[in-house]
Amino acid sequence: MKIDRLKKDILEAFSSVRTKKPLVEQITNYVTINDCANVTLAIGASPVMGDTFEEADQMTSISDSLVINFGGIGKESLATMIKAGRIANEKNIGIVFDPVGVGATKYRNDSVFDFLKEVHPSIIKGNASEILYLSGENVKTKGVDSELDSLLAKDAAIKVANKYGCVCAVTGKIDIITDGRIVVTVENQSDKLAYITGTGCMIASLCGSFLGATKNPLVSAICGVVSMSLCGEMALEDGVSIGTYRQRLMDNIFELNAQKVEKYGKINFQRIESKYSMYLVTDEKACLGKDFYCCVEDALKGGAKVVQLREKEMDTGRFYERALKIKGLCEKYNALFIVNDRIDIALAVDSDGIHIGQSDMPIEIARRLIGHHKIIGISAKSYEEAKIAQDKGADYIGMGAVYNTITKSDTSIISDEEVEKIIENVHIPVLAIGGINMENVDKILKKGADGVCIISDILNNDDCKMRTEEVVKIIKANY
């Protein structure tokens, strides 16, 4: 997605949430439940605060989004959250997860990771300490508070977004939101927000409201965060008391619209390199007699971030053995390992994900088999195919063929207009495939593609490492 389109979608979301009035199921804590319900109403959505285990599945099934808040976590509430989260994943309902206080106690820490093993959130929102802890940093929190500068958690937010395949939002004096491809900062601020209990919880409710309306996690997280930060800033007046400030904050959220966001929002955007940026697709014939494994390892040494193992004619036993070896190489170089088509092989070797085509297994079935924490990529040659794949839960689109390719002689080339349409309108990562080489990498990246999938231009080369390094240099020059 291009940044100009992202800006447009952010503004449109403020009317969309009030028009669609999405139902937002919220399993939250007793301290802030009333404020979370009220802020949901104020922004234009409809809250339902169903927190019992017995009805979690039914309530989630009829909702447009789900908000999970760990403020008052216990054995029963954790079971309810996991049950609701599983249903939301099955029905492709967006989830906002607020890991309140993670890093404070062993039970809370264990519970957060137990939840994340079972449920795939669309958005993870936390303060700097919480996000740093989720990223693997050794930090201590003061319950729900954080004394750390939010900017210290920028790299952690990117890491969390990439690790969990979600949008990550860090709240603080300067808010940070990222999906691992775009980093957004929001500089509207008010110190008085820290003196109102539950503003962080309310941000999660706001994100959930927009998510129910737009189904776009990045747009929703930005809108939710901006709503609180901007309205908090607008409520400030010299000498205003905290009670009056709190009332003005809620009034401002109720009256917020796209015009105010466009005029007063201090929102900055930065494109960063995607985790899919340099994607190698294997083809033993393309190695031209060179050792297959050496070619793949050389590409990994050169900077390939993803390797897709594609073997159309290999028997299952040999495919399995090859997959194990390629997985080992990917782990050695910290790269993602994707299996083409064969879900049985992907499951057998525990790959990072699968890539399937339009005539392969339906994505809903593939997701049920491989799980919600694995990557599913879909080939698409039109906007309609890409949009359907996105709506059904694909993690990325393999768009192509964008240029003439010798690897697939029967592949048709998609038009420049269709390329532009897909990149402009699809919000999950779009990777270009088909005829990609040194001569056109820069061109397709400048059109807005999030990465390139290359076969022959690397594997045909006498020095696969050097050629990969040359491609990576071009990629990095675009960020």
mmCIF file of C-alpha atoms in Angstrom, residues 239-406:
data_model
loop_
_atom_site.group_PDB
_atom_site.id
_atom_site.type_symbol
_atom_site.label_atom_id
_atom_site.label_comp_id
_atom_site.label_asym_id
_atom_site.label_seq_id
_atom_site.Cartn_x
_atom_site.Cartn_y
_atom_site.Cartn_z
ATOM 1 C CA GLY A 239 -5.276 25.545 34.429
ATOM 2 C CA VAL A 240 -7.929 23.041 33.345
ATOM 3 C CA SER A 241 -8.791 20.682 36.203
ATOM 4 C CA ILE A 242 -8.460 16.934 35.705
ATOM 5 C CA GLY A 243 -12.211 16.353 36.021
ATOM 6 C CA THR A 244 -13.025 18.945 33.390
ATOM 7 C CA TYR A 245 -10.182 17.653 31.218
ATOM 8 C CA ARG A 246 -11.591 14.113 31.355
ATOM 9 C CA GLN A 247 -15.016 15.365 30.275
ATOM 10 C CA ARG A 248 -13.541 17.393 27.405
ATOM 11 C CA LEU A 249 -11.540 14.394 26.271
ATOM 12 C CA MET A 250 -14.684 12.301 25.854
ATOM 13 C CA ASP A 251 -16.550 15.195 24.223
ATOM 14 C CA ASN A 252 -13.718 15.630 21.732
ATOM 15 C CA ILE A 253 -13.746 11.945 20.816
ATOM 16 C CA PHE A 254 -17.507 12.135 20.262
ATOM 17 C CA GLU A 255 -17.056 15.173 17.976
ATOM 18 C CA LEU A 256 -13.924 13.922 16.158
ATOM 19 C CA ASN A 257 -14.030 13.761 12.365
ATOM 20 C CA ALA A 258 -11.727 13.499 9.358
ATOM 21 C CA GLN A 259 -11.474 17.265 8.946
ATOM 22 C CA LYS A 260 -10.075 17.727 12.462
ATOM 23 C CA VAL A 261 -7.648 14.842 12.017
ATOM 24 C CA GLU A 262 -6.421 16.255 8.722
ATOM 25 C CA LYS A 263 -6.027 19.764 10.170
ATOM 26 C CA TYR A 264 -4.605 19.032 13.622
ATOM 27 C CA GLY A 265 -3.180 15.508 13.461
ATOM 28 C CA LYS A 266 0.616 15.354 13.713
ATOM 29 C CA ILE A 267 1.129 12.080 11.864
ATOM 30 C CA ASN A 268 4.384 11.085 10.164
ATOM 31 C CA PHE A 269 5.009 8.150 7.818
ATOM 32 C CA GLN A 270 8.162 6.208 6.940
ATOM 33 C CA ARG A 271 8.487 3.188 4.657
ATOM 34 C CA ILE A 272 10.911 0.519 5.872
ATOM 35 C CA GLU A 273 12.197 -2.681 4.332
ATOM 36 C CA SER A 274 9.729 -5.569 4.528
ATOM 37 C CA LYS A 275 10.617 -8.985 5.946
ATOM 38 C CA TYR A 276 9.680 -10.330 2.480
ATOM 39 C CA SER A 277 11.856 -7.869 0.522
ATOM 40 C CA MET A 278 14.303 -10.390 -1.027
ATOM 41 C CA TYR A 279 12.411 -13.627 -1.680
ATOM 42 C CA LEU A 280 14.149 -16.537 -3.428
ATOM 43 C CA VAL A 281 12.030 -19.164 -5.187
ATOM 44 C CA THR A 282 13.917 -22.378 -5.872
ATOM 45 C CA ASP A 283 14.157 -24.258 -9.154
ATOM 46 C CA GLU A 284 16.881 -26.889 -9.497
ATOM 47 C CA LYS A 285 16.946 -26.534 -13.289
ATOM 48 C CA ALA A 286 17.721 -22.835 -12.892
ATOM 49 C CA CYS A 287 20.954 -23.755 -11.080
ATOM 50 C CA LEU A 288 22.304 -24.936 -14.482
ATOM 51 C CA GLY A 289 24.177 -27.902 -13.052
ATOM 52 C CA LYS A 290 25.531 -26.140 -9.956
ATOM 53 C CA ASP A 291 24.943 -27.767 -6.576
ATOM 54 C CA PHE A 292 21.373 -26.903 -5.546
ATOM 55 C CA TYR A 293 22.068 -26.504 -1.832
ATOM 56 C CA CYS A 294 25.164 -24.396 -2.444
ATOM 57 C CA CYS A 295 23.132 -22.057 -4.655
ATOM 58 C CA VAL A 296 20.465 -21.636 -1.980
ATOM 59 C CA GLU A 297 23.010 -21.107 0.793
ATOM 60 C CA ASP A 298 24.917 -18.580 -1.285
ATOM 61 C CA ALA A 299 21.686 -16.623 -1.831
ATOM 62 C CA LEU A 300 21.078 -16.686 1.922
ATOM 63 C CA LYS A 301 24.617 -15.469 2.543
ATOM 64 C CA GLY A 302 23.922 -12.668 0.083
ATOM 65 C CA GLY A 303 20.867 -11.468 2.005
ATOM 66 C CA ALA A 304 17.808 -13.473 0.913
ATOM 67 C CA LYS A 305 15.155 -13.064 3.614
ATOM 68 C CA VAL A 306 12.799 -15.797 2.397
ATOM 69 C CA VAL A 307 13.267 -19.082 0.571
ATOM 70 C CA GLN A 308 10.329 -20.820 -1.072
ATOM 71 C CA LEU A 309 10.938 -24.473 -1.902
ATOM 72 C CA ARG A 310 9.085 -25.343 -5.094
ATOM 73 C CA GLU A 311 9.302 -28.904 -6.424
ATOM 74 C CA LYS A 312 6.509 -29.745 -8.832
ATOM 75 C CA GLU A 313 7.725 -33.171 -9.944
ATOM 76 C CA MET A 314 9.640 -34.559 -6.939
ATOM 77 C CA ASP A 315 8.245 -37.563 -5.040
ATOM 78 C CA THR A 316 7.115 -37.014 -1.464
ATOM 79 C CA GLY A 317 10.048 -38.751 0.216
ATOM 80 C CA ARG A 318 12.705 -36.738 -1.620
ATOM 81 C CA PHE A 319 10.698 -33.529 -1.219
ATOM 82 C CA TYR A 320 10.538 -34.091 2.542
ATOM 83 C CA GLU A 321 14.307 -34.647 2.787
ATOM 84 C CA ARG A 322 14.995 -31.584 0.694
ATOM 85 C CA ALA A 323 12.611 -29.496 2.766
ATOM 86 C CA LEU A 324 14.410 -30.498 5.966
ATOM 87 C CA LYS A 325 17.755 -29.431 4.524
ATOM 88 C CA ILE A 326 16.478 -26.097 3.218
ATOM 89 C CA LYS A 327 14.748 -25.406 6.520
ATOM 90 C CA GLY A 328 18.060 -25.969 8.283
ATOM 91 C CA LEU A 329 19.789 -23.493 5.985
ATOM 92 C CA CYS A 330 17.065 -20.889 6.549
ATOM 93 C CA GLU A 331 17.351 -21.262 10.311
ATOM 94 C CA LYS A 332 21.123 -20.847 10.049
ATOM 95 C CA TYR A 333 20.731 -17.497 8.284
ATOM 96 C CA ASN A 334 17.583 -16.353 10.146
ATOM 97 C CA ALA A 335 15.432 -16.446 7.006
ATOM 98 C CA LEU A 336 11.814 -17.516 6.530
ATOM 99 C CA PHE A 337 11.161 -20.922 4.955
ATOM 100 C CA ILE A 338 8.055 -21.326 2.785
ATOM 101 C CA VAL A 339 6.875 -24.525 1.066
ATOM 102 C CA ASN A 340 5.065 -24.236 -2.248
ATOM 103 C CA ASP A 341 1.693 -26.021 -2.528
ATOM 104 C CA ARG A 342 2.441 -29.058 -0.354
ATOM 105 C CA ILE A 343 0.751 -28.524 3.012
ATOM 106 C CA ASP A 344 1.681 -32.061 4.060
ATOM 107 C CA ILE A 345 5.382 -31.246 3.619
ATOM 108 C CA ALA A 346 4.968 -27.868 5.334
ATOM 109 C CA LEU A 347 3.385 -29.561 8.338
ATOM 110 C CA ALA A 348 5.900 -32.408 8.399
ATOM 111 C CA VAL A 349 8.930 -30.109 8.594
ATOM 112 C CA ASP A 350 7.203 -27.267 10.505
ATOM 113 C CA SER A 351 7.963 -24.624 7.879
ATOM 114 C CA ASP A 352 7.209 -20.952 8.496
ATOM 115 C CA GLY A 353 4.400 -21.148 5.990
ATOM 116 C CA ILE A 354 3.082 -22.172 2.601
ATOM 117 C CA HIS A 355 2.472 -20.544 -0.761
ATOM 118 C CA ILE A 356 -0.560 -21.627 -2.766
ATOM 119 C CA GLY A 357 -1.988 -20.741 -6.165
ATOM 120 C CA GLN A 358 -5.477 -19.950 -7.376
ATOM 121 C CA SER A 359 -6.174 -23.574 -8.340
ATOM 122 C CA ASP A 360 -4.740 -25.072 -5.144
ATOM 123 C CA MET A 361 -6.464 -25.806 -1.840
ATOM 124 C CA PRO A 362 -8.868 -23.032 -0.685
ATOM 125 C CA ILE A 363 -7.200 -20.669 1.744
ATOM 126 C CA GLU A 364 -9.811 -21.320 4.467
ATOM 127 C CA ILE A 365 -8.967 -25.027 4.476
ATOM 128 C CA ALA A 366 -5.244 -24.356 4.277
ATOM 129 C CA ARG A 367 -5.509 -22.026 7.269
ATOM 130 C CA ARG A 368 -7.444 -24.595 9.263
ATOM 131 C CA LEU A 369 -4.755 -27.184 8.571
ATOM 132 C CA ILE A 370 -1.612 -25.117 9.000
ATOM 133 C CA GLY A 371 -2.797 -22.840 11.799
ATOM 134 C CA HIS A 372 -3.173 -19.105 12.334
ATOM 135 C CA HIS A 373 0.450 -18.512 13.298
ATOM 136 C CA LYS A 374 1.837 -19.705 9.978
ATOM 137 C CA ILE A 375 2.305 -17.607 6.848
ATOM 138 C CA ILE A 376 0.059 -18.184 3.849
ATOM 139 C CA GLY A 377 0.966 -16.517 0.560
ATOM 140 C CA ILE A 378 -1.347 -16.496 -2.448
ATOM 141 C CA SER A 379 -0.569 -16.031 -6.147
ATOM 142 C CA ALA A 380 -2.740 -13.420 -7.858
ATOM 143 C CA LYS A 381 -2.780 -11.998 -11.358
ATOM 144 C CA SER A 382 -5.639 -9.525 -10.835
ATOM 145 C CA TYR A 383 -6.905 -7.110 -8.209
ATOM 146 C CA GLU A 384 -10.028 -9.221 -7.748
ATOM 147 C CA GLU A 385 -7.959 -12.329 -6.916
ATOM 148 C CA ALA A 386 -5.722 -10.346 -4.579
ATOM 149 C CA LYS A 387 -8.661 -8.728 -2.759
ATOM 150 C CA ILE A 388 -10.412 -12.068 -2.231
ATOM 151 C CA ALA A 389 -7.188 -13.600 -0.884
ATOM 152 C CA GLN A 390 -6.713 -10.672 1.489
ATOM 153 C CA ASP A 391 -10.307 -10.881 2.735
ATOM 154 C CA LYS A 392 -9.913 -14.602 3.374
ATOM 155 C CA GLY A 393 -6.804 -14.105 5.500
ATOM 156 C CA ALA A 394 -3.757 -14.327 3.240
ATOM 157 C CA ASP A 395 -0.537 -12.888 4.705
ATOM 158 C CA TYR A 396 0.924 -11.699 1.409
ATOM 159 C CA ILE A 397 0.199 -11.632 -2.314
ATOM 160 C CA GLY A 398 2.570 -12.985 -4.967
ATOM 161 C CA MET A 399 1.603 -10.666 -7.841
ATOM 162 C CA GLY A 400 2.515 -11.744 -11.320
ATOM 163 C CA ALA A 401 3.828 -12.444 -13.687
ATOM 164 C CA VAL A 402 4.867 -8.785 -13.908
ATOM 165 C CA TYR A 403 7.453 -9.388 -16.658
ATOM 166 C CA ASN A 404 8.227 -12.112 -19.180
ATOM 167 C CA THR A 405 9.604 -15.212 -17.488
ATOM 168 C CA ILE A 406 11.381 -18.315 -18.755
#
